[in-house]
C-alpha cells in the first residue's frame, strides 16, 4: 500500500538529509526560511482552539495567515511527532466528518504552558527585530 | 511503546492527509487524477517526511549505520580475495597483540590470587656479595613476635623430598611451611583438612595426589613415609589451587615445576651449638593502612636488636621489603613490556598495510563515491561508510584474531611453560576480550579514515564525466600510500633490530666453548637425606659406588659429580692482608670429582684437575677467580684459607693446583663469577649433579644408566634426568621465550612490509601502464623501465629504513638489560638488518618491475 507513494529510491539511500521545518510563502520567489521552531509554535496555537487532524492543522494555519504561510506538508508530520515526543501534544483516534478514521491531535496541559512560553518568546523576538528594522 | 504506536499509523496518516487534500481539490473542480497529483505535489517528498518522523524517534545515525553495515557486508562478499587478505592481516596483528596482552594481563595486571594482595610483602635479608635472599630462623621469630605493623608473617622453604607412595619412592617438590602459611596463602582442602599448629602433617597438591596415589582418597588421614619419616597426610588441596610464590633461588637447583605438597613445620631458634641456622623465604601481610616504609623501618629496628643480642650470628647485613607481586613478577616486567611494545608495532604495520589496500580500492571506487555524493551524500556520510566498512572487517579480523591468540597461547604454554612467572594463569578473560575489541576498533578507525580522506576532495564532475581517467585523485592517494609503506618499513626496521639483537645475544649465550658438548652429556640430580646419610662417610661411599657403577656401564665415557657451585666461601688467601668478614669476597665453591671435567669438557688452562685420591684437600680455581684475586701472579701453589670454626688461626691451608677456563655449565644466564672446585673426598657433599658423557644421544642411554643405579639405595632417588643441553636450555627459558616471540613478530613485520611494498609498486605500475607504453613507444629500453620502477620503490624503502634505523638507535637502550655480550647499537647487527630490509624491498620491487618491462606498447596504448 505504501509503495504507491514512494519515489524511486535507486540507491536505497533516502533520508541522507533531515528536512528542516520549512514553510513556503505565497510566492516561491519570496521564499524565506523561517526560524526553527516556528512551525511548532503555530501547531500549538492551532490546537489551542481544539483537537484537529493533520490536514485540518495545515488548513487552519493557511487560513489564519490569509494564505501568507503555506505549510510544507511533508514537514508537518516530523513536527507533530517531535511535539508528541516532548509531551506537548497527544492524539486520539476519532472519526471525521465524512466518516473517515483519523488521528486527532490535542494540546496537553504541558503543551498549553509551553505555548505561553513560546508565544512570549516569539513576541519578544519579533518586537526586538521590529525595533532594529524600524528604529523609532 | 509510544514510539511504536506513533510510527505504526504514520502511513495511514499520510494517506489520509493526501486523500483529504484530493477531496478538497475535487471540490474546487479538478478532475480526480489532477486533484491527486496536485495533492501529492503539495505534500512533497513522502519518504523524506517519513524519514523525518522516524528520525524523531530513532536516532538517524542508527538507521544509517545499519544501512552502511548492510552495504559493507555486500562489498565484502563481492571482493572475497580482498576481504580475505585484510581479515588475515588483521587476524595476525590482533591475534599476536591479544596473545601478548593476555600474558601481560595475567602476569602484570591481574592481582595475585591472595586475600588483600596489595598488602602482601616479601621480606628478606641479603648480602651485597650474594644473590641469595632469605631470612634466618631467629630473625623470622623476632619479626613474627615483635613487629606490630604485620598482620601475619609466614616462612617456607622448598626442597625435593622422597615420598613413599604405593611402595615406590617418588621425588616430590615439598614446601616446608610455618603454620601461618596456610592462612596467608588462603589454602582450603578438597579432601581432609589443614594441619593444626605443631602437627607433623602434610597436605598434598591435587596433581600429586592423582599422580602418586592415583586419586585414592583413603590416603587422607593415614601416615606416609617422607624421607623415611612417618608423616600424616592431613588433606588434599583443590585442583585449581596453585600458590603464587617467587621462583626458588638458582642455588636450590630445583627442577622447574609445581609444588607437590606442603609440610607443616615449627620454626625454632637454633640450638646453641648447632653448626648452622635454618634459612627461609618469608612473606607477610601488612596491617591495613600501614605503608611499606613503616614496615621496613620497624623490621630494621627489630633486626638491629636481634643482631645486638646475637653478635655471633649476625645474619646478612641488609634488609629488603618489597611488594610480593614485585618479587614474583618484577623481573618479567621489562621483557613483557618490550614484547608488548613490539607486538603493537606489528599491529601498526598491519594497519598501514590494510589502509594501503583500502586506499587502493578507494581509488577504484571513486565513481561510486562520486555518484553517492552527487545524489546528496555528505562528505561525512561517505567517510562514515568507509569507517563502517573497515569496522566490519576489523570485527571479523578481531574474532579471527582471538582464535589466533588462543592457538598462540596454547603453543607458548606448551613450549616454555616456566619462562615467565604466572604464565600458566594466562587466560582470555574479559579484560583481554575488551583489549581485542578496543584494538579492533582502533584499527578500523586508523585504517578506514585514510581512504575516506583520500576521497575527500573527489571532484564529482570530473569523475562522472564519461571516459575520464580516474587518475587525478589517486595521485594524492598514491602519495599517502608511499608514506604508509615507508612507515611500515621503519616499524619493521625497529622490530628487526630488536629481534636481531636478541638473537645475537641468544647466539652468544649458547655459543659453547670448544670441548664443551652438552648434547653428549646426561645429567641427573640427587640429594642426601635421611638418618643413614647424617654422617659424611656414607655420603662419600654412596658417590663412590655411584661413579663405579656408571663407569662400568657400556657406552659411557667419563662421569663425575658436581654441586654446581652450591656452596659459598669467604675468600682468604694466605699471605694477603687479612680483611674483616664483611669485606671478604664471596666465591662459589663446587664440590666435584675427578671425572667431572672430562665428562662435561672443562678445559684445564694451567696446572692440573682434581683426582679422586688426593691425600689432602686441594683447590682448582677458574679463570675469573685467578684474574680477580691473584692479580697477575701465578696462583698455582698459592694457598687459600678454609675456615675451621670462628678462629682464623685454625683455618686449613689448601693449595691451588690448577686453573680451568670459565664455563657456564649449570646456568647459561649467570655471568662468569669466581669459582673454586674441590673434591668430594675432602668436603661434605650435600646435593650433587651427576654428569655422564655418553657415546650417542644421552636420552637413549638414560634408561640403561638409571636401571644400573636404581638399586644402590632405593631411598635416594635420582631425579631430573635430562641431557645437559636440555637443562641449559631450561636455564634460559625466559630468554628463549622472548627470542621466539620477538622473532615471530619480526618475521610477521617483514612479511607484512614485503606485501606492502609489493602492493604499492604493483599498483603504481598498473596505473602507469599507459605512460610506460608511451615511453617505450618513444624508445625507452626495457632495462630503463625496470630501473625506473625499482628506483621508485627503493626511494621509499631507503627513506623508511633510514627512519627506522634512527628510531632503533634511540630505542634499543630499552632492551639493553636483556642483551648478553651485545651492545644495543651493535654495528654488525644494524648492518645485517639494513641489508635484509633492502633485499626484501628489492625483491618486492622485482615482480612489478619485470611486469612493467613486459608492457607491450601497442597494447598499452590501444587500451586507452
Short mmCIF file of C-alpha atoms in Angstrom, two decimals, chain A residues 1-2 4-7 11-19 53-55 58-59 62 70 73-74 76-78 81-82 84-85 87 91 93 96-98 100-103 105, chain B residues 2 5-6 9-13 15-17 19-21 23-24 28 36 40 42-43 45-53 55-57 60 64 67 372 375-378 381:
data_model
loop_
_atom_site.label_atom_id
_atom_site.label_comp_id
_atom_site.label_asym_id
_atom_site.label_seq_id
_atom_site.Cartn_x
_atom_site.Cartn_y
_atom_site.Cartn_z
CA UNK A 1 0.00 0.00 0.00
CA UNK A 2 2.67 2.47 1.00
CA UNK A 4 2.37 3.77 -4.28
CA UNK A 5 3.65 6.95 -2.63
CA UNK A 6 7.33 6.07 -2.54
CA UNK A 7 9.57 7.76 -5.02
CA UNK A 11 20.41 3.65 -4.15
CA UNK A 12 18.35 2.84 -1.11
CA UNK A 13 19.79 5.93 0.40
CA UNK A 14 16.80 8.09 1.02
CA UNK A 15 16.93 10.31 4.02
CA UNK A 16 20.50 11.40 3.84
CA UNK A 17 19.46 14.89 4.84
CA UNK A 18 16.97 15.72 7.51
CA UNK A 19 14.27 18.05 6.24
CA UNK A 53 -6.25 16.10 12.44
CA UNK A 54 -3.08 16.75 10.42
CA UNK A 55 -4.75 18.06 7.28
CA UNK A 58 -2.32 22.87 7.80
CA UNK A 59 -5.56 24.32 6.52
CA UNK A 62 -3.03 28.71 5.98
CA UNK A 70 1.87 27.68 3.34
CA UNK A 73 3.06 19.41 4.40
CA UNK A 74 5.95 16.97 4.45
CA UNK A 76 4.24 18.80 9.35
CA UNK A 77 4.46 15.18 10.41
CA UNK A 78 8.02 15.27 11.77
CA UNK A 81 5.92 13.69 16.21
CA UNK A 82 8.52 15.95 17.79
CA UNK A 84 4.34 14.18 20.83
CA UNK A 85 7.77 13.08 21.96
CA UNK A 87 4.71 15.54 25.59
CA UNK A 91 -3.54 12.19 19.92
CA UNK A 93 -8.37 8.19 17.22
CA UNK A 96 -14.04 12.73 10.86
CA UNK A 97 -16.97 14.48 9.15
CA UNK A 98 -17.10 12.12 6.12
CA UNK A 100 -13.04 8.65 7.88
CA UNK A 101 -10.93 7.33 10.74
CA UNK A 102 -8.36 9.97 11.68
CA UNK A 103 -5.86 10.89 14.35
CA UNK A 105 -4.10 15.83 17.89
CA UNK B 2 4.57 5.32 22.34
CA UNK B 5 2.14 3.27 18.11
CA UNK B 6 3.00 6.62 16.60
CA UNK B 9 -0.13 4.73 11.95
CA UNK B 10 2.16 7.05 10.04
CA UNK B 11 1.45 5.61 6.60
CA UNK B 12 -2.24 5.73 7.28
CA UNK B 13 -2.00 9.32 8.49
CA UNK B 15 -2.52 8.57 3.09
CA UNK B 16 -5.45 10.13 4.89
CA UNK B 17 -3.90 13.57 4.61
CA UNK B 19 -6.95 11.87 0.43
CA UNK B 20 -8.39 14.92 2.18
CA UNK B 21 -6.36 17.28 0.02
CA UNK B 23 -11.14 15.64 -1.95
CA UNK B 24 -10.69 19.37 -1.45
CA UNK B 28 -12.62 23.04 -6.35
CA UNK B 36 -4.48 13.60 -6.69
CA UNK B 40 0.89 14.71 -3.89
CA UNK B 42 1.64 19.80 -2.30
CA UNK B 43 2.57 17.18 0.24
CA UNK B 45 8.53 14.05 -0.67
CA UNK B 46 6.66 11.34 1.23
CA UNK B 47 9.76 9.32 2.00
CA UNK B 48 11.53 12.37 3.35
CA UNK B 49 8.58 13.11 5.59
CA UNK B 50 8.59 9.54 6.86
CA UNK B 51 12.35 9.62 7.41
CA UNK B 52 11.90 12.86 9.29
CA UNK B 53 9.30 11.28 11.56
CA UNK B 55 14.34 10.43 12.97
CA UNK B 56 12.29 11.97 15.77
CA UNK B 57 12.04 8.62 17.48
CA UNK B 60 19.06 8.78 12.43
CA UNK B 64 22.24 4.90 8.62
CA UNK B 67 22.43 0.71 6.19
CA UNK B 372 26.81 8.91 -3.85
CA UNK B 375 22.75 12.18 -5.13
CA UNK B 376 23.29 14.02 -1.88
CA UNK B 377 25.52 12.01 0.43
CA UNK B 378 27.54 14.41 2.57
CA UNK B 381 28.40 10.25 5.29
#
